[in-house]
Tab-separated table of C-alpha atoms and ligand atoms in Angstrom:
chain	number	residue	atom	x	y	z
Q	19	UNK	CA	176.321	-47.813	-18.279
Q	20	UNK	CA	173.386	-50.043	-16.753
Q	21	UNK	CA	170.902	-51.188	-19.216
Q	22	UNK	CA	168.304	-49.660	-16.835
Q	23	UNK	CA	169.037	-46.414	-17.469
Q	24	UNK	CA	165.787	-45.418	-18.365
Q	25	UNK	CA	163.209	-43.111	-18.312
Q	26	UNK	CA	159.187	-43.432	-20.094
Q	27	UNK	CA	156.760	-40.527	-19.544
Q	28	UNK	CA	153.369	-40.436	-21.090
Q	29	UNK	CA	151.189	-36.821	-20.883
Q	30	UNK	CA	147.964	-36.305	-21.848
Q	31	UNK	CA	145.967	-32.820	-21.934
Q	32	UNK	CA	143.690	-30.653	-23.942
Q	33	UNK	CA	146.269	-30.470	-26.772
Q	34	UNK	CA	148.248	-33.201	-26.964
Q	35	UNK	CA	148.848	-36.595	-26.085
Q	36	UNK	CA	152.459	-38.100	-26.302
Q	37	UNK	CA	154.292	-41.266	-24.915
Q	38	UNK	CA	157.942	-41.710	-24.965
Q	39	UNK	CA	160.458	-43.664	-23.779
Q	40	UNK	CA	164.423	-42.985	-24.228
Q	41	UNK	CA	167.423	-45.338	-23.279
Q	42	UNK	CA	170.304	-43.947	-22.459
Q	43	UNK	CA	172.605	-46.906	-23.535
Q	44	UNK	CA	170.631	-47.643	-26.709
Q	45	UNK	CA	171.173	-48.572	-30.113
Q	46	UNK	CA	171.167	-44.777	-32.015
Q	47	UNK	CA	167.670	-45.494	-33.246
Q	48	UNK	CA	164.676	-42.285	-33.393
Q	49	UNK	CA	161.260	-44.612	-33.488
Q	50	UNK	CA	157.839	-42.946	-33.828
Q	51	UNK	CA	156.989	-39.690	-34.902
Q	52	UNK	CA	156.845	-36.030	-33.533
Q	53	UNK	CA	154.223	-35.252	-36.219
Q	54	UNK	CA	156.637	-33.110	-38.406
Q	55	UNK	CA	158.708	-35.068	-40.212
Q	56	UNK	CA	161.590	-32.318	-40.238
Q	57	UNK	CA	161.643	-32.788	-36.409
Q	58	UNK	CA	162.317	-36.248	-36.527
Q	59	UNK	CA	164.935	-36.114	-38.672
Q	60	UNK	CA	166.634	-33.631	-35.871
Q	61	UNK	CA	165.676	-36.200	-33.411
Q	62	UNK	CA	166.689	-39.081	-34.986
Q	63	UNK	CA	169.838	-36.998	-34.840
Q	64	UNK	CA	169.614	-36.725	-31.085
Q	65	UNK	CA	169.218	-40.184	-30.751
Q	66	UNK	CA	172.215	-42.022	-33.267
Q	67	UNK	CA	174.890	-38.736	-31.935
Q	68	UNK	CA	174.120	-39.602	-28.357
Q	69	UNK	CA	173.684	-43.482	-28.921
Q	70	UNK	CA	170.441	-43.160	-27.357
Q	71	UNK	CA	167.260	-45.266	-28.192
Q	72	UNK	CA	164.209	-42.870	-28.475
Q	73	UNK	CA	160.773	-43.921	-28.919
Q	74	UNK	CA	158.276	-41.345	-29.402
Q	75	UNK	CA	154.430	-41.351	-30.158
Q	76	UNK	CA	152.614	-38.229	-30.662
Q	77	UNK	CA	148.930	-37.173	-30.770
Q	78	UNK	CA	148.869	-33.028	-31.536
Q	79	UNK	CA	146.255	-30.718	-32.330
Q	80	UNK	CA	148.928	-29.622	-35.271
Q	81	UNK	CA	145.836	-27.980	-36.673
Q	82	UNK	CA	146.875	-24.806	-34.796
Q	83	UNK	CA	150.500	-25.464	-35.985
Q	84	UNK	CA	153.167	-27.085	-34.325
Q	85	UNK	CA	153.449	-25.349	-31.052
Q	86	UNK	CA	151.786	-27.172	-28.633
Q	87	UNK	CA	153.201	-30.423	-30.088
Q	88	UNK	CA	157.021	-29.539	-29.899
Q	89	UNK	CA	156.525	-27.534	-26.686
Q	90	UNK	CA	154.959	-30.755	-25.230
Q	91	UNK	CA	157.499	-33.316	-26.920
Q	92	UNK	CA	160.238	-31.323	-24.748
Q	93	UNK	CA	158.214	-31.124	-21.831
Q	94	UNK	CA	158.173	-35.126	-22.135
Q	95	UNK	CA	161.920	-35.916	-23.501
Q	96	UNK	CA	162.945	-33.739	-21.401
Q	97	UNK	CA	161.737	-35.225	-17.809
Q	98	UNK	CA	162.284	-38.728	-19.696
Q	99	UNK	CA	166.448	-38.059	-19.931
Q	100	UNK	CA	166.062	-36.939	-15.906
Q	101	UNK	CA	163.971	-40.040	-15.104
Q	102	UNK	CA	166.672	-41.908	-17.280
Q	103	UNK	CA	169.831	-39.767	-15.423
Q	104	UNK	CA	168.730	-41.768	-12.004
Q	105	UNK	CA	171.186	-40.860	-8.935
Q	106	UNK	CA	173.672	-39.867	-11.189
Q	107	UNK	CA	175.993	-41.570	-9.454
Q	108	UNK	CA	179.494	-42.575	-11.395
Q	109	UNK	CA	178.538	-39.946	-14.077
Q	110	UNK	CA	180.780	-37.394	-15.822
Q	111	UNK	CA	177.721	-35.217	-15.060
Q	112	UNK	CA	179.232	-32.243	-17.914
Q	113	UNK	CA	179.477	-32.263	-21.212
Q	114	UNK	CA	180.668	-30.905	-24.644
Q	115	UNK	CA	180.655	-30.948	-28.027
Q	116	UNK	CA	181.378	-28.681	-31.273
Q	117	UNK	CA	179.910	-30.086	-34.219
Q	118	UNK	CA	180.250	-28.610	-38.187
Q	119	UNK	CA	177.924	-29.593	-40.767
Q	120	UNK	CA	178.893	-28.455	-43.996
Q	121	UNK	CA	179.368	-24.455	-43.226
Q	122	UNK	CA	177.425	-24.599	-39.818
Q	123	UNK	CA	179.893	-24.870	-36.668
Q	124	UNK	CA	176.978	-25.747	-33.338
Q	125	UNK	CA	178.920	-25.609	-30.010
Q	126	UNK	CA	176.898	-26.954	-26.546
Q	127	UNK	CA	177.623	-27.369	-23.357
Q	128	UNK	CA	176.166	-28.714	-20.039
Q	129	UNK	CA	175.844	-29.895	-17.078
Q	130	UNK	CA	173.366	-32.217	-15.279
Q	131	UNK	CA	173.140	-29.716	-12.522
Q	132	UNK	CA	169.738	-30.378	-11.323
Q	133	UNK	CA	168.786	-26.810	-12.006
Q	134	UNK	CA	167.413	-25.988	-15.639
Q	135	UNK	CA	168.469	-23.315	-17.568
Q	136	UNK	CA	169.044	-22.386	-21.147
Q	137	UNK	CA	171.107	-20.267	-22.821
Q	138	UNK	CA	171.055	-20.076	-26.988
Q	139	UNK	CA	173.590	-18.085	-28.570
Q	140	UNK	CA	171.730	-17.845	-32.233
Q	141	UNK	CA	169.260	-16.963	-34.039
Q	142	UNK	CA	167.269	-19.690	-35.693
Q	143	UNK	CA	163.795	-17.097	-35.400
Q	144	UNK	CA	163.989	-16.193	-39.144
Q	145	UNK	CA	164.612	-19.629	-40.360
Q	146	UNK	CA	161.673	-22.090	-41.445
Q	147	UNK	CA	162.883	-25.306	-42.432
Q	148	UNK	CA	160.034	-26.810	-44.586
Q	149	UNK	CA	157.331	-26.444	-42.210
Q	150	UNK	CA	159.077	-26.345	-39.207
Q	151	UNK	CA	159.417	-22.718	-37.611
Q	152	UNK	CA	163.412	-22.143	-36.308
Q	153	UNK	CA	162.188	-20.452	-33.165
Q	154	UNK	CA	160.286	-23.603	-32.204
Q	155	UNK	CA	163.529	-25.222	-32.439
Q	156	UNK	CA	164.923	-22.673	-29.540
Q	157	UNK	CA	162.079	-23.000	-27.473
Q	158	UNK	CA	162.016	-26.993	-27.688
Q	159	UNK	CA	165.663	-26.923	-26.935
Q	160	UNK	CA	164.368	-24.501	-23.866
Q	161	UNK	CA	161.673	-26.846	-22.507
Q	162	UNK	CA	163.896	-30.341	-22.170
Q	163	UNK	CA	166.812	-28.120	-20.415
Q	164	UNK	CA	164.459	-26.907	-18.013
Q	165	UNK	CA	162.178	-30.095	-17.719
Q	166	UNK	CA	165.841	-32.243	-17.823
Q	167	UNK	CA	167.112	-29.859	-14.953
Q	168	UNK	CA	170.137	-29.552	-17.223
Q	169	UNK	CA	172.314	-26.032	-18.099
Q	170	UNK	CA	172.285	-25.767	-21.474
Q	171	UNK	CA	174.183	-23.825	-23.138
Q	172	UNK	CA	174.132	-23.469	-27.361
Q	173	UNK	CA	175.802	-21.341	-29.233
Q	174	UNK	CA	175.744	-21.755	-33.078
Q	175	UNK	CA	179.710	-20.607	-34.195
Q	176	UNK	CA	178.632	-19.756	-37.788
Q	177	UNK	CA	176.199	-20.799	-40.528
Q	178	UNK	CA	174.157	-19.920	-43.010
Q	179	UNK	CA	171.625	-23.281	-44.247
Q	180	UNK	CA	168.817	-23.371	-41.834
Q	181	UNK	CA	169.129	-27.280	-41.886
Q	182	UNK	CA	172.257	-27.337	-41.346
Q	183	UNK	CA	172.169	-24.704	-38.699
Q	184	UNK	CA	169.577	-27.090	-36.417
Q	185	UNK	CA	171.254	-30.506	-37.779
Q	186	UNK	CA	174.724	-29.691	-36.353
Q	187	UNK	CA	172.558	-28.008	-32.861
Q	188	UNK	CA	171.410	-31.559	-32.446
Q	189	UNK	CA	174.547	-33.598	-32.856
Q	190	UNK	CA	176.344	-31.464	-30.831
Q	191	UNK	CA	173.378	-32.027	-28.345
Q	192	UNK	CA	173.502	-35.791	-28.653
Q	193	UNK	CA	177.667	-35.850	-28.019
Q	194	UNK	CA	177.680	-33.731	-25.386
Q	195	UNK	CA	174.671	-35.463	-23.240
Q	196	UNK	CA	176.429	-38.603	-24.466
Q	197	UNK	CA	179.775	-37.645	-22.914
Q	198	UNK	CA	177.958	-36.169	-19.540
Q	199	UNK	CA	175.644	-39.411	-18.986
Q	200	UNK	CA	178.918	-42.253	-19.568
Q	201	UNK	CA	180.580	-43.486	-16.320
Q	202	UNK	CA	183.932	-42.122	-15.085
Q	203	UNK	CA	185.780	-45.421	-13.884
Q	204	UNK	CA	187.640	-43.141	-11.751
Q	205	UNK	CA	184.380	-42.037	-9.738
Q	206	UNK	CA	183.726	-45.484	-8.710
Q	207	UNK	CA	179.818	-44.832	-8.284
Q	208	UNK	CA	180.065	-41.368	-6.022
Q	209	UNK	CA	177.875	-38.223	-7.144
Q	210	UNK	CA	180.074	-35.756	-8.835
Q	211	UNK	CA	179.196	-32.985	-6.784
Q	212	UNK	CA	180.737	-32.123	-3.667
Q	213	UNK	CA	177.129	-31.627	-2.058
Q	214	UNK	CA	176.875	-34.686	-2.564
Q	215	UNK	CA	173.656	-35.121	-4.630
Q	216	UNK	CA	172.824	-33.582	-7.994
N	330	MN	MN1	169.761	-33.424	-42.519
């Protein structure tokens, strides 16, 4: 994989204002912050599972929570991985992963189809891990498959630790879009599609 593979997005609004840049053949390293320390640590996950390089900076109005923040961080990951995806050319363009930790089993799958979708098989809505609300989880997880133009698909097999619930969600995450972005040497730089473009 091409050391340009690349995307950086900055977004500014009424709520929030967040840079970020991600590398798709980077060194494993989560730098910045999402505001919420809990997040990071699931990003950071994200990044050394998928060997990615992640740099995030993050200005929320957290005052109302952490809504508009995560919302907006998947908004911007999310069309940074598609600017980083390029042509897609050589690609394996699916991936997929099952990941335990501990008693938690997370299963995803995908496919850089171009279309966004997102289907979650769990239910993180009860959970609050330290002062991070599970169902923001689900909907950030929503936002970068539809901003990413990936299908998503997660399904959590079993578990019963909240953190260990999302922590095995997001190393499944990072495997899986680590398997889908690495070059087939049998593709020989064609888009894996037979339309022809993805
Ligand atoms: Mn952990």
């Amino acid at each position: 994989m091409a050391s340009e593979y690349f995307g950086k997005v900055e977004r500014k609004t009424g709520e929030t204002d967040i840079k970020t840049t991600v590398y798709l053949n980077g060194s494993g390293d989560f730098n910045g912050s999402s505001t919420n320390k809990v997040f990071d640590h699931f990003l950071s996950q994200l990044a050394k599972h998928g060997s990615f390089s992640i740099d995030l900076s993050t200005v929320g109005d957290t005052e109302t929570g952490f809504h508009h923040t995560i919302e907006d961080i998947g908004i911007v990951l999310g069309q940074a991985f598609l600017a980083a995806f390029g042509d897609k050319k050589g690609i394996r363009r699916m991936g997929w992963a099952s990941v335990p930790m501990d008693e938690a089993l997370a299963e995803v799958s995908l496919d850089l189809s171009g279309r966004g979708s997102f289907t979650f098989v769990t239910d993180l809505s009860e959970d609050l891990i330290v002062d991070l609300p599970g169902d923001l989880i689900r909907h950030f997880l929503e936002v970068f498959a539809i901003e990413a133009r990936i299908s998503l698909h997660v399904e959590l097999r079993r578990g019963t630790n909240p953190h260990h619930k999302a922590e095995a969600i997001f190393k499944a995450l990072g495997r899986a879009l680590s398997y889908a972005v690495e070059q087939d040497p049998r593709r020989s730089s064609t888009v894996p599609s037979t339309k022809g473009s993805l």
